[in-house]
Phi, psi and omega in degrees: 000138174287130177300335179292333166315309176294310176304319175298314188299312194286320184291335173266334175285333189283167185304137176187190183296307175311315191289316170316302184287329179281323173314296173312296170322308168314313194275334186274320195253340184092170197286308180307294180308332185281336180315311171313316181288327167296319179291320174306310177303305185302326177282322179298315191290317186302321183291308175316301185291334184277319173309320200282324192276342172283349183105004170298316173307324188281326180290312187294329170294323185281345184243089189312322187291327191275321179296321183293315182304308192290324179292331177291308184297311170313305188286328168299319191275320178304313185287330171298315179294318182296326183287318179287322159318313195285331181277355184302139161317144169270154180107174178289133180259139172284124168305338183268329190252342179262150185305330178263115185233153181296149186297161176256174196288313195302299185302325178299319171314287188306315173311322190293343173280005180215013171277110185305323176283340168295317179290311178304311181298318176290323178293317187290328179291314180317302180272342170269336194230012184288148181259015186059034183273175181288149184307317176305317176293321186295307181315314189289325188289323181291311172312315179291306184300319175288328180286322181291316189284322189278002179279318175296319180286329172300312191295319169312293192298309181304322175290319185305311179291334182289322182289326179299321175308330177292327183284339187272081186288324190217171192300321182301318183306303182299322174297316184300306184310310188276354174264319174302316182282332172291315172310300179307331187282313186293333177288337180287349177290335180298318184313325180304316185273004171274000000 
């Protein structure tokens, strides 16, 4: 087995913005309603990994102003999401009728481009597990590995969230859950600057 696969699995399975958001989506909206979010994350992570393998990651790492700009944007977006989650109404939401809705594919894809954990894992994979292939071949290899493995990681966390919803019996339990998740999400914004 390619050591890259284990690295990608461990890098994406451990807590970070996507794990927190997908677990919360599964709990609040249910597994089925979270499928577009799941697909968007898997696709967005694959695109980011492919761009990194193609050499875009090296450009981001080389120019501090670009890296700082992306870091600031990432931190601001993550903190905004954490605030929205902190303020969320308690309870399970209906994806059809509520103002609060699960993420769609496009929003989840775009978020990956400023997700600090995704950049960290894809940059580490490209530099540590690259095979010295032509840039296009390396990009395809990383994109397929990240998208394929991450799809299963995303399915797991959204399903875990849906199961967790059964344990959240009252508004107080829901409020504690969403605020713990919001705090974890806000803490992940700190990763941007480490």
